[in-house]
C-alpha atoms as an extended CHARMM CRD file, in Angstrom:
* protein
*
       209  EXT
         1         1  MET       CA            -62.3700000000      -40.1320000000      -57.7810000000  PROA      1               0.0000000000
         2         2  ARG       CA            -64.9180000000      -41.6180000000      -55.3840000000  PROA      2               0.0000000000
         3         3  LYS       CA            -65.0010000000      -44.8060000000      -57.4740000000  PROA      3               0.0000000000
         4         4  VAL       CA            -61.2250000000      -45.1140000000      -57.2740000000  PROA      4               0.0000000000
         5         5  MET       CA            -61.3560000000      -44.6290000000      -53.5180000000  PROA      5               0.0000000000
         6         6  ARG       CA            -64.1290000000      -47.2450000000      -53.1340000000  PROA      6               0.0000000000
         7         7  ASN       CA            -62.1140000000      -49.7620000000      -55.1900000000  PROA      7               0.0000000000
         8         8  ALA       CA            -59.0330000000      -49.0520000000      -53.1040000000  PROA      8               0.0000000000
         9         9  ALA       CA            -61.0560000000      -49.5250000000      -49.9150000000  PROA      9               0.0000000000
        10        10  ARG       CA            -62.3790000000      -52.8600000000      -51.1840000000  PROA      10              0.0000000000
        11        11  ARG       CA            -58.8730000000      -54.0330000000      -52.0470000000  PROA      11              0.0000000000
        12        12  LEU       CA            -57.6580000000      -52.9670000000      -48.6040000000  PROA      12              0.0000000000
        13        13  ALA       CA            -60.5310000000      -54.8350000000      -46.9420000000  PROA      13              0.0000000000
        14        14  ARG       CA            -59.8320000000      -57.9920000000      -48.9620000000  PROA      14              0.0000000000
        15        15  THR       CA            -56.1320000000      -57.7480000000      -48.1390000000  PROA      15              0.0000000000
        16        16  SER       CA            -56.8890000000      -57.2280000000      -44.4410000000  PROA      16              0.0000000000
        17        17  LEU       CA            -59.2240000000      -60.2390000000      -44.4500000000  PROA      17              0.0000000000
        18        18  LEU       CA            -56.5990000000      -62.3640000000      -46.1810000000  PROA      18              0.0000000000
        19        19  LEU       CA            -53.9350000000      -61.3170000000      -43.6700000000  PROA      19              0.0000000000
        20        20  LEU       CA            -56.3300000000      -62.0410000000      -40.8080000000  PROA      20              0.0000000000
        21        21  CYS       CA            -57.0250000000      -65.5390000000      -42.1590000000  PROA      21              0.0000000000
        22        22  LEU       CA            -53.3180000000      -66.1690000000      -42.6410000000  PROA      22              0.0000000000
        23        23  GLY       CA            -52.6560000000      -64.9360000000      -39.1170000000  PROA      23              0.0000000000
        24        24  LEU       CA            -55.3050000000      -67.2150000000      -37.6440000000  PROA      24              0.0000000000
        25        25  THR       CA            -53.9550000000      -70.1610000000      -39.6240000000  PROA      25              0.0000000000
        26        26  THR       CA            -50.4160000000      -69.4410000000      -38.4660000000  PROA      26              0.0000000000
        27        27  GLN       CA            -51.5570000000      -69.1430000000      -34.8550000000  PROA      27              0.0000000000
        28        28  ALA       CA            -53.4780000000      -72.4220000000      -35.0820000000  PROA      28              0.0000000000
        29        29  TYR       CA            -50.4620000000      -74.1860000000      -36.5490000000  PROA      29              0.0000000000
        30        30  ALA       CA            -48.1060000000      -72.6580000000      -33.9920000000  PROA      30              0.0000000000
        31        31  ALA       CA            -50.3750000000      -73.7940000000      -31.1720000000  PROA      31              0.0000000000
        32        32  GLY       CA            -49.5320000000      -77.3680000000      -32.0860000000  PROA      32              0.0000000000
        33        33  PRO       CA            -51.6290000000      -80.5300000000      -31.8340000000  PROA      33              0.0000000000
        34        34  ASP       CA            -54.5140000000      -80.9540000000      -29.4290000000  PROA      34              0.0000000000
        35        35  TYR       CA            -52.6980000000      -83.3290000000      -27.0830000000  PROA      35              0.0000000000
        36        36  ASP       CA            -55.6200000000      -83.5810000000      -24.6660000000  PROA      36              0.0000000000
        37        37  GLY       CA            -57.9710000000      -84.4320000000      -27.5080000000  PROA      37              0.0000000000
        38        38  LEU       CA            -55.5820000000      -87.0430000000      -28.8880000000  PROA      38              0.0000000000
        39        39  ASN       CA            -55.1050000000      -88.6100000000      -25.4530000000  PROA      39              0.0000000000
        40        40  SER       CA            -58.8850000000      -88.7630000000      -25.0750000000  PROA      40              0.0000000000
        41        41  LEU       CA            -59.1240000000      -90.4040000000      -28.4940000000  PROA      41              0.0000000000
        42        42  LEU       CA            -56.6310000000      -93.0910000000      -27.4490000000  PROA      42              0.0000000000
        43        43  TYR       CA            -58.4500000000      -93.6580000000      -24.1580000000  PROA      43              0.0000000000
        44        44  GLU       CA            -61.8110000000      -94.0270000000      -25.9250000000  PROA      44              0.0000000000
        45        45  SER       CA            -60.2840000000      -96.3690000000      -28.5330000000  PROA      45              0.0000000000
        46        46  ALA       CA            -58.7320000000      -98.7460000000      -25.9910000000  PROA      46              0.0000000000
        47        47  GLY       CA            -59.8820000000     -102.3290000000      -26.5080000000  PROA      47              0.0000000000
        48        48  ASN       CA            -61.2120000000     -101.6130000000      -30.0070000000  PROA      48              0.0000000000
        49        49  ASN       CA            -58.5770000000     -102.3950000000      -32.6170000000  PROA      49              0.0000000000
        50        50  GLU       CA            -60.4520000000     -100.7690000000      -35.4740000000  PROA      50              0.0000000000
        51        51  ALA       CA            -60.8770000000      -97.5140000000      -33.5430000000  PROA      51              0.0000000000
        52        52  MET       CA            -57.2670000000      -97.6320000000      -32.3590000000  PROA      52              0.0000000000
        53        53  CYS       CA            -56.0330000000      -98.1150000000      -35.9270000000  PROA      53              0.0000000000
        54        54  ASP       CA            -57.9930000000      -94.9930000000      -36.8890000000  PROA      54              0.0000000000
        55        55  ALA       CA            -56.3470000000      -93.1780000000      -33.9760000000  PROA      55              0.0000000000
        56        56  ILE       CA            -52.9380000000      -94.3330000000      -35.2180000000  PROA      56              0.0000000000
        57        57  ARG       CA            -53.7180000000      -92.8610000000      -38.6380000000  PROA      57              0.0000000000
        58        58  THR       CA            -54.6740000000      -89.5710000000      -36.9800000000  PROA      58              0.0000000000
        59        59  LEU       CA            -51.3870000000      -89.5250000000      -35.0650000000  PROA      59              0.0000000000
        60        60  SER       CA            -49.4840000000      -90.3700000000      -38.2360000000  PROA      60              0.0000000000
        61        61  ARG       CA            -51.0360000000      -87.3840000000      -40.0190000000  PROA      61              0.0000000000
        62        62  GLU       CA            -49.9600000000      -85.1230000000      -37.1530000000  PROA      62              0.0000000000
        63        63  LEU       CA            -46.4600000000      -86.6290000000      -37.2070000000  PROA      63              0.0000000000
        64        64  ALA       CA            -46.1920000000      -86.0230000000      -40.9530000000  PROA      64              0.0000000000
        65        65  ARG       CA            -46.3220000000      -82.3160000000      -40.0540000000  PROA      65              0.0000000000
        66        66  ARG       CA            -44.2430000000      -82.5950000000      -36.8750000000  PROA      66              0.0000000000
        67        67  PRO       CA            -41.9640000000      -85.6510000000      -37.2350000000  PROA      67              0.0000000000
        68        68  ASP       CA            -39.9050000000      -84.8110000000      -34.1420000000  PROA      68              0.0000000000
        69        69  ASP       CA            -42.7990000000      -84.1980000000      -31.7510000000  PROA      69              0.0000000000
        70        70  ALA       CA            -41.8990000000      -86.4160000000      -28.7750000000  PROA      70              0.0000000000
        71        71  GLU       CA            -45.3990000000      -86.4010000000      -27.2910000000  PROA      71              0.0000000000
        72        72  LEU       CA            -46.9600000000      -87.5410000000      -30.5690000000  PROA      72              0.0000000000
        73        73  LEU       CA            -44.3140000000      -90.2460000000      -30.9360000000  PROA      73              0.0000000000
        74        74  ARG       CA            -44.9160000000      -91.4340000000      -27.3810000000  PROA      74              0.0000000000
        75        75  MET       CA            -48.6620000000      -91.6180000000      -27.9760000000  PROA      75              0.0000000000
        76        76  ARG       CA            -48.1840000000      -93.5390000000      -31.2120000000  PROA      76              0.0000000000
        77        77  VAL       CA            -45.8360000000      -96.0080000000      -29.5010000000  PROA      77              0.0000000000
        78        78  ASN       CA            -48.5480000000      -96.7510000000      -26.9410000000  PROA      78              0.0000000000
        79        79  ALA       CA            -51.1850000000      -97.0020000000      -29.6680000000  PROA      79              0.0000000000
        80        80  TYR       CA            -49.0690000000      -99.4240000000      -31.7130000000  PROA      80              0.0000000000
        81        81  ARG       CA            -48.4050000000     -101.5370000000      -28.6320000000  PROA      81              0.0000000000
        82        82  SER       CA            -52.1050000000     -101.6790000000      -27.7810000000  PROA      82              0.0000000000
        83        83  VAL       CA            -52.9000000000     -103.3410000000      -31.1360000000  PROA      83              0.0000000000
        84        84  GLY       CA            -49.8540000000     -105.6200000000      -31.0220000000  PROA      84              0.0000000000
        85        85  ASP       CA            -47.8330000000     -103.8120000000      -33.7030000000  PROA      85              0.0000000000
        86        86  TYR       CA            -44.5690000000     -104.0090000000      -31.7860000000  PROA      86              0.0000000000
        87        87  PHE       CA            -42.3980000000     -103.5830000000      -34.8790000000  PROA      87              0.0000000000
        88        88  SER       CA            -43.8270000000     -100.1600000000      -35.7200000000  PROA      88              0.0000000000
        89        89  ALA       CA            -43.7560000000      -99.2090000000      -32.0330000000  PROA      89              0.0000000000
        90        90  LYS       CA            -40.0600000000     -100.1250000000      -31.8870000000  PROA      90              0.0000000000
        91        91  LYS       CA            -39.1960000000      -97.6910000000      -34.6960000000  PROA      91              0.0000000000
        92        92  ASP       CA            -40.8250000000      -94.8170000000      -32.8200000000  PROA      92              0.0000000000
        93        93  ALA       CA            -39.2540000000      -95.9070000000      -29.5100000000  PROA      93              0.0000000000
        94        94  GLU       CA            -35.8050000000      -96.0180000000      -31.1010000000  PROA      94              0.0000000000
        95        95  LYS       CA            -36.3060000000      -92.4870000000      -32.3910000000  PROA      95              0.0000000000
        96        96  LEU       CA            -37.3740000000      -91.2580000000      -28.9370000000  PROA      96              0.0000000000
        97        97  ALA       CA            -34.3190000000      -92.9090000000      -27.3600000000  PROA      97              0.0000000000
        98        98  ARG       CA            -32.0560000000      -91.1710000000      -29.9110000000  PROA      98              0.0000000000
        99        99  MET       CA            -33.7550000000      -87.8170000000      -29.3420000000  PROA      99              0.0000000000
       100       100  PHE       CA            -33.5080000000      -88.0900000000      -25.5350000000  PROA      100             0.0000000000
       101       101  PRO       CA            -30.5490000000      -90.4090000000      -24.7940000000  PROA      101             0.0000000000
       102       102  GLY       CA            -30.5000000000      -89.4520000000      -21.1220000000  PROA      102             0.0000000000
       103       103  PHE       CA            -34.2230000000      -89.9760000000      -20.4780000000  PROA      103             0.0000000000
       104       104  THR       CA            -34.5410000000      -93.3330000000      -18.7270000000  PROA      104             0.0000000000
       105       105  PRO       CA            -38.2360000000      -94.1210000000      -19.5110000000  PROA      105             0.0000000000
       106       106  TYR       CA            -37.5600000000      -93.9430000000      -23.2700000000  PROA      106             0.0000000000
       107       107  ARG       CA            -34.5270000000      -96.2000000000      -22.8920000000  PROA      107             0.0000000000
       108       108  VAL       CA            -36.6130000000      -98.7040000000      -20.9130000000  PROA      108             0.0000000000
       109       109  LEU       CA            -39.3660000000      -98.5550000000      -23.5320000000  PROA      109             0.0000000000
       110       110  ASN       CA            -36.8140000000      -99.2350000000      -26.2540000000  PROA      110             0.0000000000
       111       111  CYS       CA            -35.5740000000     -102.3270000000      -24.3800000000  PROA      111             0.0000000000
       112       112  MET       CA            -39.1340000000     -103.5720000000      -23.8460000000  PROA      112             0.0000000000
       113       113  LEU       CA            -39.8320000000     -103.3290000000      -27.5690000000  PROA      113             0.0000000000
       114       114  LEU       CA            -36.5390000000     -105.0410000000      -28.3730000000  PROA      114             0.0000000000
       115       115  GLU       CA            -37.8570000000     -107.9310000000      -26.2730000000  PROA      115             0.0000000000
       116       116  SER       CA            -41.3820000000     -107.7090000000      -27.7340000000  PROA      116             0.0000000000
       117       117  THR       CA            -40.0830000000     -108.0230000000      -31.2950000000  PROA      117             0.0000000000
       118       118  GLY       CA            -38.3440000000     -111.3360000000      -30.6430000000  PROA      118             0.0000000000
       119       119  ALA       CA            -34.7520000000     -110.4050000000      -29.7670000000  PROA      119             0.0000000000
       120       120  ALA       CA            -32.6100000000     -113.0590000000      -28.1130000000  PROA      120             0.0000000000
       121       121  GLU       CA            -32.7420000000     -113.0940000000      -24.3180000000  PROA      121             0.0000000000
       122       122  LYS       CA            -29.0750000000     -112.1510000000      -23.9730000000  PROA      122             0.0000000000
       123       123  ASP       CA            -29.6650000000     -109.0560000000      -26.1040000000  PROA      123             0.0000000000
       124       124  TYR       CA            -32.7040000000     -107.6830000000      -24.3200000000  PROA      124             0.0000000000
       125       125  LEU       CA            -31.2470000000     -108.4900000000      -20.8870000000  PROA      125             0.0000000000
       126       126  ALA       CA            -28.0960000000     -106.5920000000      -21.8650000000  PROA      126             0.0000000000
       127       127  CYS       CA            -30.2930000000     -103.6610000000      -22.8720000000  PROA      127             0.0000000000
       128       128  TYR       CA            -32.0730000000     -103.5750000000      -19.4930000000  PROA      128             0.0000000000
       129       129  ARG       CA            -28.7970000000     -103.9770000000      -17.6030000000  PROA      129             0.0000000000
       130       130  GLY       CA            -27.3790000000     -101.0580000000      -19.5410000000  PROA      130             0.0000000000
       131       131  VAL       CA            -30.2860000000      -98.9090000000      -18.3470000000  PROA      131             0.0000000000
       132       132  LEU       CA            -29.6710000000      -99.8390000000      -14.6970000000  PROA      132             0.0000000000
       133       133  SER       CA            -26.6590000000      -97.5150000000      -14.7000000000  PROA      133             0.0000000000
       134       134  SER       CA            -29.1520000000      -94.6440000000      -15.0150000000  PROA      134             0.0000000000
       135       135  PHE       CA            -30.3380000000      -95.4680000000      -11.5030000000  PROA      135             0.0000000000
       136       136  GLY       CA            -26.8760000000      -95.1330000000      -10.0000000000  PROA      136             0.0000000000
       137       137  SER       CA            -27.8250000000      -92.4140000000       -7.5200000000  PROA      137             0.0000000000
       138       138  ASP       CA            -29.9990000000      -93.1050000000       -4.4880000000  PROA      138             0.0000000000
       139       139  SER       CA            -31.9780000000      -89.9150000000       -5.1780000000  PROA      139             0.0000000000
       140       140  LEU       CA            -33.1100000000      -91.2110000000       -8.5880000000  PROA      140             0.0000000000
       141       141  LYS       CA            -34.0540000000      -94.5770000000       -7.1040000000  PROA      141             0.0000000000
       142       142  GLU       CA            -36.2190000000      -92.8200000000       -4.5360000000  PROA      142             0.0000000000
       143       143  LYS       CA            -37.6440000000      -90.4130000000       -7.1220000000  PROA      143             0.0000000000
       144       144  ASP       CA            -38.5510000000      -93.1670000000       -9.5750000000  PROA      144             0.0000000000
       145       145  PRO       CA            -39.0780000000      -96.4330000000       -7.6460000000  PROA      145             0.0000000000
       146       146  HSD       CA            -41.4530000000      -97.7540000000      -10.3530000000  PROA      146             0.0000000000
       147       147  GLY       CA            -38.7740000000      -97.4760000000      -13.0000000000  PROA      147             0.0000000000
       148       148  HSD       CA            -36.0280000000      -98.8600000000      -10.7910000000  PROA      148             0.0000000000
       149       149  VAL       CA            -38.0120000000     -101.9270000000       -9.6760000000  PROA      149             0.0000000000
       150       150  LEU       CA            -39.2970000000     -102.5380000000      -13.2090000000  PROA      150             0.0000000000
       151       151  VAL       CA            -35.8150000000     -102.5160000000      -14.7530000000  PROA      151             0.0000000000
       152       152  LEU       CA            -34.4100000000     -104.7080000000      -11.9620000000  PROA      152             0.0000000000
       153       153  LEU       CA            -37.1320000000     -107.2840000000      -12.6240000000  PROA      153             0.0000000000
       154       154  LEU       CA            -36.8060000000     -107.1230000000      -16.4040000000  PROA      154             0.0000000000
       155       155  ALA       CA            -33.0000000000     -107.3650000000      -16.1790000000  PROA      155             0.0000000000
       156       156  LYS       CA            -33.3600000000     -110.4070000000      -13.8560000000  PROA      156             0.0000000000
       157       157  ALA       CA            -31.0730000000     -108.6460000000      -11.3900000000  PROA      157             0.0000000000
       158       158  PRO       CA            -30.3160000000     -110.7650000000       -8.2910000000  PROA      158             0.0000000000
       159       159  GLU       CA            -31.3240000000     -107.8960000000       -5.9600000000  PROA      159             0.0000000000
       160       160  ALA       CA            -34.7270000000     -107.4040000000       -7.6450000000  PROA      160             0.0000000000
       161       161  GLU       CA            -36.8160000000     -109.2870000000       -5.0880000000  PROA      161             0.0000000000
       162       162  LYS       CA            -35.2430000000     -107.5850000000       -2.0770000000  PROA      162             0.0000000000
       163       163  LEU       CA            -35.6170000000     -104.0870000000       -3.5290000000  PROA      163             0.0000000000
       164       164  ARG       CA            -39.1380000000     -104.7610000000       -4.7690000000  PROA      164             0.0000000000
       165       165  ARG       CA            -40.1750000000     -105.4160000000       -1.1610000000  PROA      165             0.0000000000
       166       166  GLN       CA            -38.1800000000     -102.4100000000        0.0190000000  PROA      166             0.0000000000
       167       167  TYR       CA            -39.8920000000     -100.0710000000       -2.4390000000  PROA      167             0.0000000000
       168       168  SER       CA            -43.3700000000     -101.6190000000       -2.2200000000  PROA      168             0.0000000000
       169       169  GLN       CA            -44.7390000000      -98.8610000000        0.0340000000  PROA      169             0.0000000000
       170       170  ALA       CA            -43.3690000000      -96.1390000000       -2.2430000000  PROA      170             0.0000000000
       171       171  LEU       CA            -45.1220000000      -97.4880000000       -5.3230000000  PROA      171             0.0000000000
       172       172  THR       CA            -48.3550000000      -95.7210000000       -6.2690000000  PROA      172             0.0000000000
       173       173  PRO       CA            -51.3950000000      -97.8740000000       -7.1820000000  PROA      173             0.0000000000
       174       174  GLU       CA            -52.0450000000      -96.3070000000      -10.5810000000  PROA      174             0.0000000000
       175       175  ALA       CA            -49.9730000000      -96.7610000000      -13.7220000000  PROA      175             0.0000000000
       176       176  ASN       CA            -47.1420000000      -94.2610000000      -14.0470000000  PROA      176             0.0000000000
       177       177  GLY       CA            -44.9290000000      -93.1830000000      -16.9310000000  PROA      177             0.0000000000
       178       178  TYR       CA            -44.0220000000      -96.8170000000      -17.6370000000  PROA      178             0.0000000000
       179       179  ASN       CA            -47.7250000000      -97.7960000000      -17.8860000000  PROA      179             0.0000000000
       180       180  VAL       CA            -47.1130000000     -100.2860000000      -15.0760000000  PROA      180             0.0000000000
       181       181  THR       CA            -49.1070000000     -100.3970000000      -11.8460000000  PROA      181             0.0000000000
       182       182  ARG       CA            -48.0160000000     -101.2320000000       -8.3160000000  PROA      182             0.0000000000
       183       183  GLU       CA            -49.8790000000     -104.5510000000       -8.4690000000  PROA      183             0.0000000000
       184       184  GLN       CA            -48.1060000000     -105.5260000000      -11.6920000000  PROA      184             0.0000000000
       185       185  LEU       CA            -44.7480000000     -104.9610000000      -10.0240000000  PROA      185             0.0000000000
       186       186  LEU       CA            -45.6410000000     -106.7180000000       -6.7910000000  PROA      186             0.0000000000
       187       187  HSD       CA            -47.1200000000     -109.7020000000       -8.7000000000  PROA      187             0.0000000000
       188       188  PHE       CA            -44.7090000000     -109.6630000000      -11.6070000000  PROA      188             0.0000000000
       189       189  ASP       CA            -45.7920000000     -111.4430000000      -14.8050000000  PROA      189             0.0000000000
       190       190  ARG       CA            -43.2200000000     -110.7510000000      -17.4670000000  PROA      190             0.0000000000
       191       191  ARG       CA            -45.4320000000     -111.5160000000      -20.4560000000  PROA      191             0.0000000000
       192       192  ALA       CA            -48.2730000000     -109.3910000000      -19.1010000000  PROA      192             0.0000000000
       193       193  ILE       CA            -45.9320000000     -106.3920000000      -19.0520000000  PROA      193             0.0000000000
       194       194  VAL       CA            -43.8620000000     -107.2370000000      -22.1270000000  PROA      194             0.0000000000
       195       195  PRO       CA            -45.9110000000     -109.2340000000      -24.6670000000  PROA      195             0.0000000000
       196       196  ARG       CA            -43.6820000000     -110.8980000000      -27.2220000000  PROA      196             0.0000000000
       197       197  VAL       CA            -43.8250000000     -111.9730000000      -30.8490000000  PROA      197             0.0000000000
       198       198  GLU       CA            -42.0060000000     -115.2740000000      -30.8030000000  PROA      198             0.0000000000
       199       199  PRO       CA            -39.4580000000     -115.9310000000      -33.5730000000  PROA      199             0.0000000000
       200       200  GLY       CA            -40.8610000000     -117.9830000000      -36.4390000000  PROA      200             0.0000000000
       201       201  VAL       CA            -44.4670000000     -117.0620000000      -35.7280000000  PROA      201             0.0000000000
       202       202  ALA       CA            -46.2220000000     -115.4220000000      -38.6680000000  PROA      202             0.0000000000
       203       203  TRP       CA            -47.1160000000     -111.8180000000      -37.8870000000  PROA      203             0.0000000000
       204       204  GLN       CA            -49.6600000000     -109.6250000000      -39.6520000000  PROA      204             0.0000000000
       205       205  ASN       CA            -50.0660000000     -105.8950000000      -39.2810000000  PROA      205             0.0000000000
       206       206  PRO       CA            -53.4180000000     -105.4470000000      -37.4520000000  PROA      206             0.0000000000
       207       207  CYS       CA            -53.9620000000     -102.0440000000      -39.0890000000  PROA      207             0.0000000000
       208       208  SER       CA            -53.3140000000     -103.0790000000      -42.6820000000  PROA      208             0.0000000000
       209       209  GLU       CA            -56.0460000000     -102.0470000000      -45.0970000000  PROA      209             0.0000000000
């Protein structure tokens, strides 16, 4: 009888341990990716294409488990752009724009990557001008002067210069959600903000094995 009870106790202990492990695994999965760690990885990889390509692979593994994670997609867009893979970045940006059709920064990013991948000027200008309608209210213009000035400049809007001066004091020095600084807007260089793969130029994936 004692032997039976000992065996039962062992089975119960093993079952409890298994359930505990499963519970910890489930909690770890539910907690989601380590966004801070991934952002740190991207920061540390900046300027080193090999390291950034490794970071892209890490993000891709996370996205294989969570394909609709907007933060992971946003990080991978920035990582792709940093190594010059604008075509892969555009696919992620298009997905973000579909997932959040009313979120202006993703729409702007999609237009920038349309331009970066060699679209005709009339097409990418039409894209930017379509986004300008998002800034229809004065409150949004005041809330997001970086975005408003950036889109005006990229859309080649006739009022861009006047409003850039008007908003200059409201612009913060550091890069914001558009990854554009105050200095970049005040001393606008289109190709510094939107690098471009020119049509007919051979392109090679920088992260290909």
